[in-house]
Amino acid sequence: MNIQAVEIVREAKAAHAFAGCRLCGSRLRHTLVDLGMSPPCENFLRADQLDQMEAYYPLNVLVCDTCYLVQLKEYMSPESIFSEYAYFSSYSASWVAHAKAYCEAMAKRLDLGGHSLAVELASNDGYLLQHFLPLGVPVLGVEPAANVARAAIEKGVPTRVDFFGVRLARQMVAEGLRADLITGNNVLAQVPDLNDFVAGMKILLKPEGVVTLEFPHIERLMAENQFDTIYHEHFSYFSLLTINLMAARHGLRLIDVEELPTHGGSLRVYLTHENSSRPVGERVGRLLDLEKRHGLTDMATYASFGHKAQRAKHDLLAFLIAAKNEGKKVCGYGAPGKGNTLLNYCAIGTDFLDFTVDRNPYKHGRFTPGMHIPIRPVEAIDHAKPDYILILPWNLKAEIVEQMHHVSAWNAKFVVPIPFVTVIDPSELPR
Ligand SMILES: [Zn+2]
């Protein structure tokens, strides 16, 4: 297609995709990146499903020129994503440790005790709230997926199976519940009606209460070319600029922010009522300025991201084609959601990767959505002795290279696709 045709397609997609921005309602006219059509990234297939039709949805990411919210249309209903959720947060030891440190820090910072109430939205299996119990802080979880909520209740974490918003917040207040602390970790991206969700937090929060939210930072996503972390289950991607506007819209105030290494670079923001006596920390203004300096109020910055994603695709395919032409054997390591965005966007099937491996036994014997790459136990690598191992969960690359160092026995090398193709030779690393 020529440039004019590309522009026409882009405009048509943007105009068709939305009534307006999910946060401020403005018309969406700018594309961050168009990753084409992809199946939902958690739909791993059984062998008997391989001949069936798979649902594909666009991964066309738009950005609002008024509030800078980066967003996808919600093609899938939240009910279909969350009613029986397969992800139990407690499976990740490092994430549970992160949650424990958070609870201890918050109990101290906000002076929480037996008189307080800590509420977590999308509380999963109680991985976080459980750490408040030994501190004597009463807790309440809200979790839409019944199966993970059940696991929380069994741990002694009271949990409501429901979707959070104005309706539930009013109901809770009518029952005499008000929160000193409301926590939302990696939930904001998955909320279809953002305004209803934030308005609900405002209703539930005590006059001097604090809301904390954690989410991947769009500034890091763009700087590190993490386009593969975009998937259908994540509708929204935030800068601090957007959070600041979102808070102000709902009578809340942004009072602090921390930068965290989780998920390739996240933010933890602190919000209070706008008339709260809590002071605004200096980190807020500093990070807002940094985002402006990095061009996050300029649509040209967002427009350039698509080229970066394309370059990563071209680089990875060029590498794999050269390897296959030399007769090399290539397999994958890991079958994370982001791997499926990458494999589908780059059209990498079993013509490149013989198989991939994963530590989660649920995935063994299944196939990746769309590209149908078989998923095997980690030991399959020792039997196949591949020349190259493509690391799909690149955020864990140090850990994986360390655990799999023995592949240097047959001169295997690791390939990391993000931000751009890098080859790691384990025999050159100090042990
Ligand atoms: Zn907007």
Coordinates of N, CA and C in Angstrom, one line a residue, residues 84-300:
E84 N -13.9 -17.1 35.0 CA -13.1 -18.3 35.4 C -11.7 -18.0 35.0
Y85 N -11.0 -17.3 35.9 CA -9.6 -16.8 35.5 C -8.6 -17.9 35.9
A86 N -7.7 -18.1 35.0 CA -6.7 -19.2 35.1 C -5.5 -18.7 35.9
Y87 N -5.3 -17.4 36.1 CA -4.1 -16.9 36.7 C -4.3 -16.7 38.2
F88 N -3.5 -17.5 39.0 CA -3.5 -17.4 40.5 C -2.2 -16.6 40.8
S89 N -2.4 -15.4 41.4 CA -1.2 -14.6 41.7 C -0.2 -15.3 42.6
S90 N -0.7 -16.2 43.5 CA 0.2 -16.8 44.5 C 1.2 -17.8 43.8
Y91 N 1.0 -18.1 42.5 CA 2.0 -19.0 41.9 C 3.3 -18.3 41.7
S92 N 3.3 -17.0 41.7 CA 4.6 -16.3 41.5 C 5.2 -15.8 42.9
A93 N 6.2 -16.5 43.3 CA 6.8 -16.2 44.6 C 7.3 -14.8 44.7
S94 N 7.9 -14.2 43.6 CA 8.4 -12.9 43.7 C 7.3 -11.8 43.8
W95 N 6.2 -12.1 43.2 CA 5.0 -11.2 43.2 C 4.4 -11.2 44.7
V96 N 4.4 -12.4 45.3 CA 3.9 -12.4 46.7 C 4.8 -11.7 47.6
A97 N 6.1 -11.8 47.4 CA 7.1 -11.0 48.2 C 6.9 -9.5 48.0
H98 N 6.7 -9.1 46.8 CA 6.4 -7.7 46.5 C 5.2 -7.2 47.3
A99 N 4.1 -8.1 47.3 CA 2.9 -7.7 48.0 C 3.1 -7.6 49.5
K100 N 3.9 -8.5 50.1 CA 4.2 -8.5 51.5 C 4.9 -7.2 51.9
A101 N 5.9 -6.8 51.1 CA 6.6 -5.6 51.4 C 5.7 -4.4 51.3
Y102 N 4.8 -4.4 50.3 CA 3.8 -3.3 50.2 C 2.9 -3.1 51.4
C103 N 2.4 -4.3 51.9 CA 1.5 -4.2 53.0 C 2.2 -3.7 54.3
E104 N 3.4 -4.1 54.5 CA 4.1 -3.6 55.7 C 4.4 -2.1 55.6
A105 N 4.8 -1.7 54.4 CA 5.1 -0.3 54.2 C 3.8 0.6 54.3
M106 N 2.7 0.1 53.8 CA 1.5 0.9 53.9 C 0.9 0.9 55.3
A107 N 1.0 -0.2 56.0 CA 0.5 -0.2 57.4 C 1.2 0.9 58.2
K108 N 2.5 1.0 57.9 CA 3.4 2.0 58.7 C 3.1 3.4 58.2
R109 N 3.1 3.6 56.9 CA 2.9 4.9 56.3 C 1.5 5.5 56.7
L110 N 0.5 4.7 56.6 CA -0.9 5.2 56.9 C -1.4 4.9 58.3
D111 N -0.5 4.3 59.1 CA -0.8 4.0 60.5 C -2.1 3.1 60.6
L112 N -2.1 2.1 59.8 CA -3.3 1.2 59.8 C -3.3 0.3 61.0
G113 N -4.5 0.0 61.5 CA -4.6 -0.9 62.7 C -6.0 -1.5 62.7
G114 N -6.4 -2.0 63.9 CA -7.7 -2.7 64.1 C -8.9 -1.9 63.7
H115 N -8.7 -0.5 63.7 CA -9.8 0.4 63.4 C -10.0 0.6 61.9
S116 N -9.0 0.1 61.1 CA -8.9 0.5 59.7 C -9.6 -0.6 58.8
L117 N -9.7 -0.2 57.5 CA -10.1 -1.2 56.5 C -9.3 -1.1 55.3
A118 N -8.7 -2.2 54.9 CA -7.9 -2.2 53.6 C -8.7 -3.0 52.6
V119 N -9.0 -2.4 51.4 CA -9.8 -3.0 50.4 C -8.9 -3.2 49.2
E120 N -8.9 -4.4 48.6 CA -8.2 -4.5 47.3 C -9.2 -4.8 46.2
L121 N -9.0 -4.2 45.1 CA -9.9 -4.4 43.9 C -9.2 -5.3 43.0
A122 N -9.9 -6.4 42.5 CA -9.3 -7.5 41.8 C -8.2 -8.2 42.7
S123 N -8.7 -8.7 43.8 CA -7.9 -9.2 44.9 C -7.3 -10.6 44.6
N124 N -7.7 -11.2 43.5 CA -7.3 -12.5 43.1 C -7.4 -13.5 44.2
D125 N -6.4 -14.3 44.5 CA -6.5 -15.3 45.5 C -6.1 -14.9 46.9
G126 N -6.1 -13.6 47.1 CA -5.7 -13.1 48.4 C -4.2 -13.0 48.7
Y127 N -3.4 -13.0 47.6 CA -2.0 -13.0 47.6 C -1.5 -11.8 48.4
L128 N -2.2 -10.7 48.3 CA -1.8 -9.4 48.9 C -2.4 -9.2 50.3
L129 N -3.8 -9.2 50.3 CA -4.5 -8.9 51.6 C -4.1 -9.8 52.7
Q130 N -3.7 -11.1 52.4 CA -3.3 -12.0 53.5 C -2.2 -11.4 54.4
H131 N -1.4 -10.6 53.8 CA -0.2 -10.0 54.6 C -0.7 -8.9 55.6
F132 N -1.9 -8.4 55.5 CA -2.4 -7.5 56.5 C -2.9 -8.2 57.7
L133 N -3.3 -9.5 57.6 CA -3.9 -10.2 58.7 C -3.0 -10.3 59.9
P134 N -1.7 -10.7 59.7 CA -0.9 -10.7 60.9 C -0.6 -9.3 61.5
L135 N -0.8 -8.3 60.7 CA -0.6 -6.9 61.2 C -1.9 -6.4 62.0
G136 N -2.9 -7.2 62.0 CA -4.2 -6.9 62.7 C -5.0 -5.9 61.9
V137 N -4.9 -5.8 60.6 CA -5.6 -4.8 59.8 C -6.8 -5.5 59.1
P138 N -8.0 -5.2 59.4 CA -9.2 -5.8 58.7 C -9.1 -5.6 57.2
V139 N -9.5 -6.6 56.4 CA -9.4 -6.5 55.0 C -10.7 -6.9 54.3
L140 N -10.8 -6.5 53.1 CA -11.9 -7.0 52.2 C -11.5 -7.0 50.8
G141 N -11.6 -8.1 50.1 CA -11.2 -8.2 48.7 C -12.5 -8.1 47.8
V142 N -12.3 -7.6 46.6 CA -13.4 -7.6 45.6 C -12.8 -8.3 44.4
E143 N -13.4 -9.4 43.9 CA -12.8 -10.2 42.9 C -13.9 -10.8 42.0
P144 N -13.9 -10.5 40.7 CA -15.0 -11.1 39.9 C -14.9 -12.5 39.5
A145 N -13.6 -13.1 39.6 CA -13.5 -14.5 39.2 C -13.8 -15.4 40.4
A146 N -14.9 -16.2 40.3 CA -15.3 -17.0 41.5 C -14.3 -18.0 41.9
N147 N -13.6 -18.6 41.0 CA -12.7 -19.7 41.4 C -11.5 -19.2 42.2
V148 N -10.9 -18.0 41.8 CA -9.8 -17.4 42.5 C -10.3 -16.8 43.9
A149 N -11.5 -16.2 43.9 CA -12.0 -15.7 45.1 C -12.2 -16.8 46.1
R150 N -12.6 -17.9 45.7 CA -12.7 -19.1 46.6 C -11.4 -19.4 47.3
A151 N -10.3 -19.4 46.6 CA -9.0 -19.6 47.2 C -8.7 -18.6 48.2
A152 N -9.1 -17.3 48.0 CA -8.8 -16.3 49.0 C -9.6 -16.5 50.2
I153 N -10.9 -16.8 50.1 CA -11.7 -17.1 51.3 C -11.2 -18.2 52.1
E154 N -10.7 -19.2 51.4 CA -10.1 -20.4 52.2 C -8.8 -20.0 53.0
K155 N -8.2 -18.9 52.5 CA -7.0 -18.4 53.3 C -7.4 -17.4 54.4
G156 N -8.7 -17.2 54.6 CA -9.2 -16.3 55.6 C -9.2 -14.8 55.2
V157 N -9.2 -14.6 53.8 CA -9.4 -13.2 53.3 C -10.8 -13.0 52.8
P158 N -11.7 -12.3 53.6 CA -13.0 -12.1 53.1 C -13.1 -11.4 51.7
T159 N -13.9 -12.0 50.8 CA -13.8 -11.6 49.4 C -15.2 -11.6 48.8
R160 N -15.6 -10.5 48.1 CA -16.8 -10.4 47.4 C -16.6 -10.8 46.0
V161 N -17.4 -11.7 45.4 CA -17.3 -12.0 44.0 C -18.2 -11.0 43.2
D162 N -17.6 -10.0 42.7 CA -18.4 -9.0 42.0 C -17.4 -8.1 41.2
F163 N -18.0 -7.3 40.3 CA -17.2 -6.3 39.5 C -17.4 -5.0 40.3
F164 N -16.2 -4.2 40.4 CA -16.2 -3.0 41.2 C -16.6 -1.8 40.3
G165 N -17.4 -0.9 40.9 CA -17.8 0.4 40.3 C -18.7 1.1 41.2
V166 N -19.4 2.1 40.7 CA -20.3 3.0 41.6 C -21.3 2.2 42.3
R167 N -22.0 1.2 41.6 CA -23.0 0.4 42.2 C -22.6 -0.3 43.4
L168 N -21.4 -1.0 43.3 CA -20.9 -1.8 44.4 C -20.4 -0.9 45.6
A169 N -19.8 0.2 45.2 CA -19.2 1.1 46.2 C -20.4 1.7 47.0
R170 N -21.5 2.1 46.4 CA -22.7 2.6 47.1 C -23.2 1.6 48.1
Q171 N -23.3 0.3 47.6 CA -23.8 -0.8 48.4 C -22.9 -1.0 49.6
M172 N -21.6 -0.9 49.4 CA -20.7 -1.1 50.5 C -20.8 0.0 51.6
V173 N -20.9 1.2 51.1 CA -21.1 2.4 52.0 C -22.4 2.3 52.8
A174 N -23.4 1.8 52.1 CA -24.7 1.6 52.8 C -24.6 0.6 53.9
E175 N -23.7 -0.4 53.7 CA -23.5 -1.4 54.8 C -22.5 -0.9 55.9
G176 N -22.1 0.4 55.8 CA -21.2 0.9 56.8 C -19.7 0.7 56.5
L177 N -19.4 0.3 55.3 CA -18.0 0.1 55.0 C -17.4 1.3 54.3
R178 N -16.2 1.8 54.8 CA -15.5 2.8 54.1 C -14.0 2.4 54.3
A179 N -13.2 2.7 53.2 CA -11.8 2.2 53.2 C -10.8 3.3 53.6
D180 N -9.8 2.9 54.4 CA -8.6 3.7 54.7 C -7.6 3.6 53.6
L181 N -7.6 2.4 53.0 CA -6.7 2.1 51.9 C -7.5 1.3 50.8
I182 N -7.4 1.8 49.6 CA -7.9 1.0 48.4 C -6.7 0.7 47.5
T183 N -6.5 -0.6 47.2 CA -5.4 -1.0 46.4 C -5.9 -1.6 45.1
G184 N -5.2 -1.2 44.0 CA -5.6 -1.7 42.7 C -4.3 -2.0 42.0
N185 N -3.8 -3.3 42.0 CA -2.6 -3.7 41.3 C -2.9 -4.4 40.0
N186 N -2.4 -3.7 38.9 CA -2.6 -4.3 37.6 C -4.0 -4.6 37.3
V187 N -4.9 -3.7 37.7 CA -6.4 -3.9 37.4 C -6.9 -2.8 36.5
L188 N -6.2 -1.7 36.6 CA -6.7 -0.5 35.8 C -6.8 -0.8 34.3
A189 N -5.8 -1.5 33.8 CA -5.7 -1.8 32.4 C -6.9 -2.6 31.9
Q190 N -7.5 -3.3 32.8 CA -8.5 -4.3 32.4 C -9.9 -3.8 32.7
V191 N -10.1 -2.5 33.1 CA -11.4 -2.0 33.4 C -12.0 -1.4 32.2
P192 N -13.1 -1.9 31.7 CA -13.7 -1.3 30.5 C -14.3 0.1 30.8
D193 N -15.0 0.3 31.9 CA -15.6 1.6 32.2 C -14.7 2.3 33.3
L194 N -13.7 3.0 32.9 CA -12.7 3.6 33.8 C -13.4 4.6 34.7
N195 N -14.3 5.4 34.1 CA -14.9 6.5 34.9 C -15.7 5.9 36.1
D196 N -16.5 4.9 35.8 CA -17.3 4.2 36.8 C -16.4 3.6 37.9
F197 N -15.3 3.1 37.5 CA -14.4 2.4 38.4 C -13.8 3.5 39.4
V198 N -13.3 4.6 38.8 CA -12.6 5.6 39.6 C -13.7 6.3 40.5
A199 N -14.9 6.6 40.0 CA -15.9 7.2 40.8 C -16.3 6.3 41.9
G200 N -16.3 5.0 41.7 CA -16.5 4.0 42.8 C -15.5 4.1 43.9
M201 N -14.2 4.3 43.6 CA -13.2 4.4 44.6 C -13.4 5.7 45.4
K202 N -13.8 6.8 44.7 CA -14.0 8.1 45.4 C -15.1 7.9 46.5
I203 N -16.2 7.1 46.1 CA -17.3 6.9 47.1 C -16.9 6.1 48.3
L204 N -16.0 5.1 48.0 CA -15.7 4.1 49.1 C -14.6 4.7 50.0
L205 N -13.8 5.7 49.6 CA -12.7 6.1 50.3 C -13.0 7.0 51.5
K206 N -12.5 6.8 52.7 CA -12.7 7.7 53.8 C -12.1 9.0 53.5
P207 N -12.5 10.1 54.3 CA -12.0 11.5 54.0 C -10.5 11.6 53.9
E208 N -9.8 10.9 54.8 CA -8.3 11.0 54.7 C -7.7 9.7 54.2
G209 N -8.5 8.9 53.5 CA -8.0 7.6 53.0 C -7.1 7.8 51.8
V210 N -6.4 6.7 51.4 CA -5.5 6.7 50.3 C -5.8 5.6 49.3
V211 N -5.7 5.9 48.0 CA -5.8 4.9 47.0 C -4.4 4.7 46.4
T212 N -4.0 3.4 46.2 CA -2.7 3.2 45.5 C -3.1 2.3 44.3
L213 N -2.5 2.6 43.1 CA -2.7 1.9 41.9 C -1.3 1.5 41.3
E214 N -1.2 0.3 40.8 CA 0.1 -0.1 40.1 C -0.3 -0.5 38.7
F215 N 0.5 -0.1 37.8 CA 0.3 -0.4 36.3 C 1.6 -0.2 35.5
P216 N 1.7 -1.0 34.4 CA 2.9 -0.8 33.6 C 2.9 0.7 33.1
H217 N 4.1 1.3 33.1 CA 4.2 2.7 32.7 C 4.4 2.8 31.1
I218 N 3.5 3.5 30.5 CA 3.5 3.5 29.0 C 4.8 4.2 28.5
E219 N 5.4 5.0 29.3 CA 6.7 5.7 29.0 C 7.8 4.6 28.8
R220 N 7.8 3.6 29.8 CA 8.8 2.5 29.7 C 8.4 1.6 28.5
L221 N 7.1 1.3 28.3 CA 6.7 0.4 27.2 C 7.2 1.0 25.9
M222 N 7.1 2.3 25.7 CA 7.5 2.9 24.5 C 9.1 2.9 24.4
A223 N 9.7 3.3 25.5 CA 11.2 3.5 25.5 C 11.9 2.1 25.3
E224 N 11.3 1.0 25.8 CA 11.9 -0.3 25.7 C 11.3 -1.1 24.6
N225 N 10.4 -0.5 23.8 CA 9.8 -1.2 22.7 C 9.1 -2.5 23.1
Q226 N 8.3 -2.4 24.2 CA 7.6 -3.6 24.7 C 6.2 -3.7 24.1
F227 N 6.2 -3.7 22.7 CA 4.9 -3.7 22.0 C 4.2 -5.1 22.3
D228 N 5.0 -6.1 22.7 CA 4.4 -7.4 22.9 C 3.6 -7.5 24.2
T229 N 3.7 -6.5 25.0 CA 2.9 -6.5 26.3 C 1.5 -5.9 26.0
I230 N 1.2 -5.6 24.7 CA -0.1 -5.1 24.4 C -1.0 -6.3 24.0
Y231 N -2.1 -6.6 24.7 CA -3.0 -7.6 24.3 C -4.4 -7.3 24.7
H232 N -5.3 -8.1 24.1 CA -6.8 -7.7 24.1 C -7.3 -7.6 25.6
E233 N -6.7 -8.3 26.5 CA -7.2 -8.3 27.9 C -6.8 -7.0 28.6
H234 N -5.9 -6.2 28.0 CA -5.5 -4.9 28.5 C -6.0 -3.8 27.6
F235 N -7.1 -3.1 28.1 CA -7.7 -2.1 27.3 C -7.0 -0.8 27.3
S236 N -6.3 -0.5 28.4 CA -5.8 0.9 28.7 C -4.3 0.8 29.1
Y237 N -3.5 1.9 28.7 CA -2.1 2.0 29.0 C -1.9 3.4 29.5
F238 N -1.2 3.6 30.6 CA -1.2 4.9 31.3 C 0.2 5.5 31.4
S239 N 0.1 6.9 31.3 CA 1.2 7.7 31.7 C 0.8 8.4 33.0
L240 N 1.8 9.0 33.7 CA 1.4 9.8 34.9 C 0.5 11.0 34.5
L241 N 0.8 11.5 33.3 CA -0.1 12.6 32.8 C -1.5 12.2 32.8
T242 N -1.8 11.0 32.3 CA -3.2 10.6 32.2 C -3.8 10.3 33.5
I243 N -3.0 9.7 34.4 CA -3.5 9.5 35.8 C -3.9 10.8 36.5
N244 N -3.0 11.8 36.3 CA -3.3 13.1 36.9 C -4.6 13.7 36.4
L245 N -4.8 13.6 35.1 CA -6.1 14.1 34.6 C -7.3 13.3 35.0
M246 N -7.1 12.0 35.1 CA -8.1 11.1 35.5 C -8.5 11.4 37.0
A247 N -7.5 11.6 37.9 CA -7.8 11.9 39.3 C -8.6 13.2 39.4
A248 N -8.1 14.2 38.7 CA -8.8 15.5 38.8 C -10.2 15.5 38.3
R249 N -10.5 14.7 37.3 CA -11.8 14.5 36.8 C -12.8 14.0 37.8
H250 N -12.3 13.2 38.8 CA -13.1 12.6 39.8 C -13.0 13.1 41.2
G251 N -12.4 14.4 41.3 CA -12.3 15.0 42.7 C -11.2 14.3 43.5
L252 N -10.3 13.7 42.8 CA -9.2 13.0 43.6 C -7.9 13.8 43.2
R253 N -6.8 13.6 44.1 CA -5.6 14.3 43.9 C -4.4 13.3 43.9
L254 N -3.5 13.5 42.9 CA -2.3 12.6 42.9 C -1.3 13.2 43.8
I255 N -0.9 12.4 44.9 CA 0.0 13.0 45.9 C 1.4 12.4 45.9
D256 N 1.5 11.2 45.2 CA 2.9 10.6 45.2 C 2.9 9.6 44.1
V257 N 4.2 9.3 43.7 CA 4.4 8.2 42.7 C 5.7 7.6 42.9
E258 N 5.8 6.3 42.7 CA 7.1 5.5 42.8 C 7.2 4.8 41.5
E259 N 8.5 4.7 41.1 CA 8.8 3.9 39.9 C 9.3 2.5 40.3
L260 N 8.7 1.4 39.8 CA 9.0 0.1 40.2 C 9.5 -0.7 39.0
P261 N 10.3 -1.8 39.3 CA 10.9 -2.6 38.1 C 9.9 -3.6 37.6
T262 N 8.7 -3.8 38.3 CA 7.8 -4.9 37.9 C 7.3 -4.7 36.5
H263 N 7.0 -5.8 35.8 CA 6.4 -5.9 34.4 C 7.1 -4.9 33.5
G264 N 8.4 -4.9 33.5 CA 9.2 -4.1 32.5 C 9.2 -2.6 32.9
G265 N 8.7 -2.3 34.0 CA 8.7 -0.8 34.5 C 7.3 -0.4 34.8
S266 N 7.0 -0.3 36.1 CA 5.6 0.1 36.5 C 5.6 1.4 37.3
L267 N 4.5 2.0 37.5 CA 4.3 3.1 38.4 C 3.4 2.6 39.6
R268 N 3.6 3.1 40.8 CA 2.7 3.0 41.9 C 2.3 4.5 42.2
V269 N 1.0 4.8 42.0 CA 0.5 6.1 42.3 C -0.3 6.1 43.6
Y270 N -0.3 7.3 44.3 CA -1.1 7.5 45.5 C -2.1 8.6 45.2
L271 N -3.4 8.3 45.5 CA -4.4 9.3 45.3 C -5.2 9.5 46.6
T272 N -5.6 10.8 46.8 CA -6.5 11.1 48.0 C -7.6 11.9 47.5
H273 N -8.6 12.2 48.4 CA -9.6 13.2 48.0 C -8.9 14.5 47.8
E274 N -9.5 15.4 46.9 CA -8.8 16.6 46.5 C -8.6 17.6 47.7
N275 N -9.5 17.4 48.8 CA -9.4 18.3 49.9 C -8.7 17.6 51.1
S276 N -8.0 16.5 50.8 CA -7.3 15.8 51.9 C -6.2 16.7 52.4
S277 N -5.8 16.5 53.7 CA -4.7 17.3 54.3 C -3.3 16.7 54.0
R278 N -3.3 15.5 53.3 CA -2.0 14.9 53.0 C -1.3 15.8 51.9
P279 N 0.0 16.0 52.1 CA 0.8 16.9 51.2 C 1.1 16.1 49.9
V280 N 1.4 16.9 48.8 CA 1.8 16.4 47.5 C 3.3 16.3 47.5
G281 N 3.8 15.1 47.2 CA 5.3 14.9 47.2 C 5.9 15.4 46.0
E282 N 7.2 15.7 46.1 CA 7.9 16.4 44.9 C 8.1 15.4 43.8
R283 N 8.0 14.1 44.0 CA 8.2 13.1 42.9 C 7.2 13.3 41.8
V284 N 6.0 13.8 42.2 CA 4.9 13.9 41.2 C 5.2 14.9 40.1
G285 N 5.6 16.1 40.5 CA 6.0 17.2 39.6 C 7.2 16.8 38.7
R286 N 8.1 16.1 39.4 CA 9.4 15.7 38.7 C 9.0 14.7 37.5
L287 N 8.2 13.7 37.8 CA 7.9 12.7 36.8 C 7.0 13.3 35.7
L288 N 6.1 14.1 36.1 CA 5.2 14.8 35.1 C 6.1 15.6 34.1
D289 N 7.1 16.3 34.6 CA 8.0 17.1 33.8 C 8.8 16.1 32.9
L290 N 9.3 15.0 33.4 CA 10.0 14.1 32.6 C 9.2 13.5 31.5
E291 N 8.0 13.2 31.7 CA 7.1 12.7 30.7 C 6.9 13.7 29.6
K292 N 6.8 15.0 30.0 CA 6.6 16.0 29.0 C 7.9 16.2 28.1
R293 N 9.0 16.1 28.8 CA 10.3 16.2 28.1 C 10.5 15.0 27.2
H294 N 10.0 13.9 27.5 CA 10.1 12.7 26.7 C 9.0 12.7 25.6
G295 N 8.2 13.8 25.5 CA 7.3 13.9 24.3 C 6.0 13.3 24.5
L296 N 5.6 13.0 25.7 CA 4.3 12.3 25.9 C 3.1 13.2 25.8
T297 N 3.3 14.5 25.5 CA 2.1 15.3 25.2 C 2.1 15.6 23.7
D298 N 3.0 15.0 22.9 CA 3.2 15.2 21.5 C 2.8 14.0 20.7
M299 N 1.8 14.1 19.8 CA 1.3 13.0 19.1 C 2.4 12.4 18.2
A300 N 3.4 13.2 17.8 CA 4.4 12.7 16.9 C 5.3 11.6 17.6

